[in-house]
PDB file of C-alpha atoms in Angstrom:
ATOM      1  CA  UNK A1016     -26.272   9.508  -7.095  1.00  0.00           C
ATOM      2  CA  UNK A1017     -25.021  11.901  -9.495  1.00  0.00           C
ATOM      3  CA  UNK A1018     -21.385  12.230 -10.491  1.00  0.00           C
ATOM      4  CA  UNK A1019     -19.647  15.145  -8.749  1.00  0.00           C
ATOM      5  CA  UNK A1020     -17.025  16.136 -11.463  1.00  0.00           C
ATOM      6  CA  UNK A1021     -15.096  15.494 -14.481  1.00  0.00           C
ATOM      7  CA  UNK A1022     -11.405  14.949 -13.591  1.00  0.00           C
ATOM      8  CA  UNK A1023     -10.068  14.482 -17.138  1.00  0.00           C
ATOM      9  CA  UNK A1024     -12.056  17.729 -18.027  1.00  0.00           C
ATOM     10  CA  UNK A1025     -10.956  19.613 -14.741  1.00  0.00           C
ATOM     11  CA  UNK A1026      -7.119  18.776 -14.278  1.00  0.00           C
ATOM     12  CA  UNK A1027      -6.891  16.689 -17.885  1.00  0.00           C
ATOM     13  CA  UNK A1028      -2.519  17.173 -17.355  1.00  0.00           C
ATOM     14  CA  UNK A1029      -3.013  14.935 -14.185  1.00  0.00           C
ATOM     15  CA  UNK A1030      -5.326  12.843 -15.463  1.00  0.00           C
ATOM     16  CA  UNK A1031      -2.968  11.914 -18.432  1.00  0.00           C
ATOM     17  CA  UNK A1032      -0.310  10.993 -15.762  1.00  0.00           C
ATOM     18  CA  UNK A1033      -2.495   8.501 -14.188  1.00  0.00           C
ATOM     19  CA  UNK A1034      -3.817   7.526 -17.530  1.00  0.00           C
ATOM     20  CA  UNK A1035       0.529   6.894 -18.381  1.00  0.00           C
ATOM     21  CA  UNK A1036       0.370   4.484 -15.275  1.00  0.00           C
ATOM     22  CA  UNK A1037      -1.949   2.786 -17.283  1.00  0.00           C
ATOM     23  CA  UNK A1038      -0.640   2.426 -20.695  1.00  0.00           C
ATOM     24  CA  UNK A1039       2.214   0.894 -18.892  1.00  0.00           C
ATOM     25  CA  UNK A1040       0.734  -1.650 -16.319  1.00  0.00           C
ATOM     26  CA  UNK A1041      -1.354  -2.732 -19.590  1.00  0.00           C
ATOM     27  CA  UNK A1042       1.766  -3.574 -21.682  1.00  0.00           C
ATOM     28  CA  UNK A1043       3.694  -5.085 -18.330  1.00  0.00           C
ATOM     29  CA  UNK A1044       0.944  -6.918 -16.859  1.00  0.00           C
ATOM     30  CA  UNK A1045      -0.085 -10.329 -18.761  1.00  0.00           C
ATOM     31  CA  UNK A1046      -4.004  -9.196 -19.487  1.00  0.00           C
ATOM     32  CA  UNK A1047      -5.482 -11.604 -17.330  1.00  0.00           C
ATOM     33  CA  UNK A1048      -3.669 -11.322 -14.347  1.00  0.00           C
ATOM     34  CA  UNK A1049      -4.115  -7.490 -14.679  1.00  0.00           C
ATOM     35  CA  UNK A1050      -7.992  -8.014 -15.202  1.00  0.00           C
ATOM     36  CA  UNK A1051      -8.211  -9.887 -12.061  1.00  0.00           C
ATOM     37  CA  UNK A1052      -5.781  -7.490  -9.996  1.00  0.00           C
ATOM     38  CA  UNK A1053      -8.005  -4.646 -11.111  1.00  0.00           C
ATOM     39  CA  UNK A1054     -11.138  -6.247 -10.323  1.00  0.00           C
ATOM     40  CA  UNK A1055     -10.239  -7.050  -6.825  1.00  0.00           C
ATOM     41  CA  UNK A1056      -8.366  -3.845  -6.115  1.00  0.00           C
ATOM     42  CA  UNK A1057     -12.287  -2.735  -6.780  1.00  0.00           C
ATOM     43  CA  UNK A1058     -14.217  -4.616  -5.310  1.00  0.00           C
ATOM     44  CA  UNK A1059     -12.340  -4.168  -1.730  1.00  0.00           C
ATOM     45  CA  UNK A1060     -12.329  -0.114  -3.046  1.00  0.00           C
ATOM     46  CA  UNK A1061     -16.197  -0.724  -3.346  1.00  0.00           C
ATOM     47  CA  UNK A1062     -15.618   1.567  -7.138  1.00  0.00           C
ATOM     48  CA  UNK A1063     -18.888   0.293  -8.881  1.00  0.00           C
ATOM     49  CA  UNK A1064     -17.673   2.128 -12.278  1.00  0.00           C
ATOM     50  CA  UNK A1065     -14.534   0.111 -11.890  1.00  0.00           C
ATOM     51  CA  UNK A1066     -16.300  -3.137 -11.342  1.00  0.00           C
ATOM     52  CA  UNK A1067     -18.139  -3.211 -13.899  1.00  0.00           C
ATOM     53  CA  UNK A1068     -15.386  -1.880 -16.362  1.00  0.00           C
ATOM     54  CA  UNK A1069     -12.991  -4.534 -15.419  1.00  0.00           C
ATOM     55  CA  UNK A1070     -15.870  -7.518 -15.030  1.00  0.00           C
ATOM     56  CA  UNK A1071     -16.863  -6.298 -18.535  1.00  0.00           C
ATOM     57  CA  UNK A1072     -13.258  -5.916 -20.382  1.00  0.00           C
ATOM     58  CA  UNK A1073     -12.413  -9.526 -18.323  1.00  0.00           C
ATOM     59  CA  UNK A1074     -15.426 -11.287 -20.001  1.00  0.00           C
ATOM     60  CA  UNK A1075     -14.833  -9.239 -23.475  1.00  0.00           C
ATOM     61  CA  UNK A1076     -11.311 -11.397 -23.504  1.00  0.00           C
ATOM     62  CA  UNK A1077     -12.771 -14.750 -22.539  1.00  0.00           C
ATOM     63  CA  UNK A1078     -12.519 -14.527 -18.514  1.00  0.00           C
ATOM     64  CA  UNK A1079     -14.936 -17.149 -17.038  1.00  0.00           C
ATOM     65  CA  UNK A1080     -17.654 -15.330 -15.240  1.00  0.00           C
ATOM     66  CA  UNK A1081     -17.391 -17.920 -12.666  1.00  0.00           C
ATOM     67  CA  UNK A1082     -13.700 -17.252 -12.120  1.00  0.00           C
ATOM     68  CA  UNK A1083     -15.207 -13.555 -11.897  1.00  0.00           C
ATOM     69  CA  UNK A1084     -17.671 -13.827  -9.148  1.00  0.00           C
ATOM     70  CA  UNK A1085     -15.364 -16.025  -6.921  1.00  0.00           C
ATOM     71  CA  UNK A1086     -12.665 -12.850  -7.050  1.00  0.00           C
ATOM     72  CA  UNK A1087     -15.013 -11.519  -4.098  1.00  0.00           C
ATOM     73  CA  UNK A1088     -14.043 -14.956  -2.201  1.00  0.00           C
ATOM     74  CA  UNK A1089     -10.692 -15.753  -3.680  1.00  0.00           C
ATOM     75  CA  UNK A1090      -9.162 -17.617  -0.957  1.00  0.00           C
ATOM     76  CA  UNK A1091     -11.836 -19.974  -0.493  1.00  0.00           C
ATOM     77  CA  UNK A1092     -12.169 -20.642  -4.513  1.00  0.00           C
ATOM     78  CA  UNK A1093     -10.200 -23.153  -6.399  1.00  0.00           C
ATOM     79  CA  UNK A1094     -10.080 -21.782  -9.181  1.00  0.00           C
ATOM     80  CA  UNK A1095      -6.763 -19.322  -9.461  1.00  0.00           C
ATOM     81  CA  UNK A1096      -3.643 -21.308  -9.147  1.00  0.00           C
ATOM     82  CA  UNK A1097      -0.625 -19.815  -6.909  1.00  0.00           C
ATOM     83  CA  UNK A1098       0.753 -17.031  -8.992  1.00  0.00           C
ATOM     84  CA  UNK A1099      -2.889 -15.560  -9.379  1.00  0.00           C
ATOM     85  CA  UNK A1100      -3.256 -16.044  -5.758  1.00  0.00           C
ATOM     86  CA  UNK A1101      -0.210 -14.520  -4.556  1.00  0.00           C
ATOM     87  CA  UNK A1102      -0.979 -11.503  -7.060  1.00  0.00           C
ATOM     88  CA  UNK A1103      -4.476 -11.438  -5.094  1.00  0.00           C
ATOM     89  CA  UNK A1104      -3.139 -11.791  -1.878  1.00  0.00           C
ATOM     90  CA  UNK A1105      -0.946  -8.491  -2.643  1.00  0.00           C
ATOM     91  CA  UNK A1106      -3.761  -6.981  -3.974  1.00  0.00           C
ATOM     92  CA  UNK A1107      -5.474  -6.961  -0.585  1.00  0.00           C
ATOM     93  CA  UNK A1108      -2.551  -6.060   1.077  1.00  0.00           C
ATOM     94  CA  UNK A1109      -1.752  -3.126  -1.195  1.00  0.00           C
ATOM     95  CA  UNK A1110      -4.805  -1.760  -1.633  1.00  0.00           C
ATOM     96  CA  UNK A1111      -5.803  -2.240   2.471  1.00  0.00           C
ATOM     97  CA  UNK A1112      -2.366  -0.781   2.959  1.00  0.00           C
ATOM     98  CA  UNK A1113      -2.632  -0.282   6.901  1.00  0.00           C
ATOM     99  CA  UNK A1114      -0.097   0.474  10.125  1.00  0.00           C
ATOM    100  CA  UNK A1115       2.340  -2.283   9.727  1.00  0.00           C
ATOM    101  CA  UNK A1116       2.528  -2.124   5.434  1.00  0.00           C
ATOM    102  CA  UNK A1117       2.379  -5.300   3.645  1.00  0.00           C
ATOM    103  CA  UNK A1118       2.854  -8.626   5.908  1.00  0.00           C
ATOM    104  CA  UNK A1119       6.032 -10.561   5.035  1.00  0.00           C
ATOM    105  CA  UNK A1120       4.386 -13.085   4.141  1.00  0.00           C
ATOM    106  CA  UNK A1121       2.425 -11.873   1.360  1.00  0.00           C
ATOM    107  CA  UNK A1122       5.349  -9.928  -0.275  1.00  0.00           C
ATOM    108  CA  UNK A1123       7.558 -13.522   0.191  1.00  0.00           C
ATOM    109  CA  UNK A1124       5.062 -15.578  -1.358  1.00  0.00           C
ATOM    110  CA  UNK A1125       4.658 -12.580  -4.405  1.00  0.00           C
ATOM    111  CA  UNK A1126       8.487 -13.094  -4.904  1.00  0.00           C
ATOM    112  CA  UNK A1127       9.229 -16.683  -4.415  1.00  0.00           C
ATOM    113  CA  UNK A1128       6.470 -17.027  -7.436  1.00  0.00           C
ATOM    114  CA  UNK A1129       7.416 -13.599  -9.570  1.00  0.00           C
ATOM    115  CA  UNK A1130      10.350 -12.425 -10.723  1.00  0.00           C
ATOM    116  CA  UNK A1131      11.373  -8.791  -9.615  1.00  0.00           C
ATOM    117  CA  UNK A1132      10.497  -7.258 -12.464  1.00  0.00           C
ATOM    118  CA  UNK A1133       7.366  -8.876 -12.471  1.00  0.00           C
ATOM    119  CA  UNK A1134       6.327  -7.571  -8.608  1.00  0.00           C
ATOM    120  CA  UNK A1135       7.270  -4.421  -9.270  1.00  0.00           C
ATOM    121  CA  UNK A1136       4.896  -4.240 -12.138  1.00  0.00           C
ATOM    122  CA  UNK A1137       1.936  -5.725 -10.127  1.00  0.00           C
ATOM    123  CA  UNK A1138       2.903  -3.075  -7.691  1.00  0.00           C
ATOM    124  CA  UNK A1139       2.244  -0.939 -10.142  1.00  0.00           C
ATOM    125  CA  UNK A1140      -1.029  -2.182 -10.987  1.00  0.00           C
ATOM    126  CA  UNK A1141      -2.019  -2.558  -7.431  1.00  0.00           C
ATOM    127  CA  UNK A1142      -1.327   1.217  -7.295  1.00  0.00           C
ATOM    128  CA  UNK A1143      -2.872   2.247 -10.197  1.00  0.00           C
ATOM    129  CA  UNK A1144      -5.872   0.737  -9.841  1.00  0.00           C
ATOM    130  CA  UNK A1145      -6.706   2.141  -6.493  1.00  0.00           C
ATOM    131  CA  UNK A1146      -5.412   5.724  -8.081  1.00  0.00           C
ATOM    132  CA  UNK A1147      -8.621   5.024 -10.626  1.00  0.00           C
ATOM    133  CA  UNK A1148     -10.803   3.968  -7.836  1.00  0.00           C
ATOM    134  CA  UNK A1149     -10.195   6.736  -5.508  1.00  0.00           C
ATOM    135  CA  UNK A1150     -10.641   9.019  -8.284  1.00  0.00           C
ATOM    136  CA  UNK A1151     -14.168   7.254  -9.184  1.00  0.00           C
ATOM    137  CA  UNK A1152     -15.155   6.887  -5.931  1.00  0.00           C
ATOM    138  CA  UNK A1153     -14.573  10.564  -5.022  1.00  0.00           C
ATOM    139  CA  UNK A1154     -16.461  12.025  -8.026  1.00  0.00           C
ATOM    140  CA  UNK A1155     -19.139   9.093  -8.135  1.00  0.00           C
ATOM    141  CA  UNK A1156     -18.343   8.284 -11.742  1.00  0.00           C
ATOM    142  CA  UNK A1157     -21.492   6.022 -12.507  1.00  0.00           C
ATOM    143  CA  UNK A1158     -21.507   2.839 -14.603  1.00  0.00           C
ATOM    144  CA  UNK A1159     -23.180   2.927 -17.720  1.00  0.00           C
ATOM    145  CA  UNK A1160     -26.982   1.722 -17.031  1.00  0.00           C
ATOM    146  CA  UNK A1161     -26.676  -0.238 -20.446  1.00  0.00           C
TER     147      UNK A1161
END
């Protein structure tokens, strides 16, 4: 599959906006959490390039690859304890976004273990993230075959 385009090259104003979403998820977002977040968001996005980025940069700051590979089956793994699941949970929920919007019950358990700040940063993640993946997705940005 070859990659279709070149966003930062072809609109690079809009791709520094997105890449401003960034910079400030990555200074609001403890790293791990983030890492995680992203590499769901991904994986449900089906963004190979953004896999492999986030499974990579996750390992590169001491992520267990077995907490990696259980991401794909988070609510049947015990390894992410209830603010990492509740993140997770909104992840889904965010990035399937469908008819009815997030179910109550995600979005309570987010808040009774986040502080408002703190949601609406993951938020921000959540949305970020599936900005990058729709953008890599739609272009076919490849992984590096290294």
């Amino acid at each position: 599959m070859q990659a279709r385009m070149n966003v930062a090259q072809a609109a690079p104003e809009a791709y520094r906006a997105v890449l401003g979403l960034e910079k400030y998820v990555r200074a609001n977002v403890e790293h791990r959490m983030l890492e995680l977040v992203k590499l769901r968001a991904s994986m449900v996005n089906g963004c190979a390039f953004c896999v492999d980025m986030h499974s990579r940069e996750a390992l590169d700051a001491g992520e267990s690859s077995r907490r990696l590979f259980a991401v794909a089956a988070w609510h049947d793994a015990p390894f992410f304890d209830e603010r990492e699941r509740a993140a997770l949970a909104l992840t889904d929920a965010v990035t399937r976004l469908g008819e009815h919007g997030v179910p109550d019950e995600v979005w309570d358990e987010a808040t009774r273990v986040f502080a408002e700040k703190e949601v609406a940063d993951l938020v921000m993640a959540i949305a970020t993230i599936n900005v990058w993946n729709r953008i890599s997705v739609t272009t076919r940005t490849q992984p590096p075959t290294d």
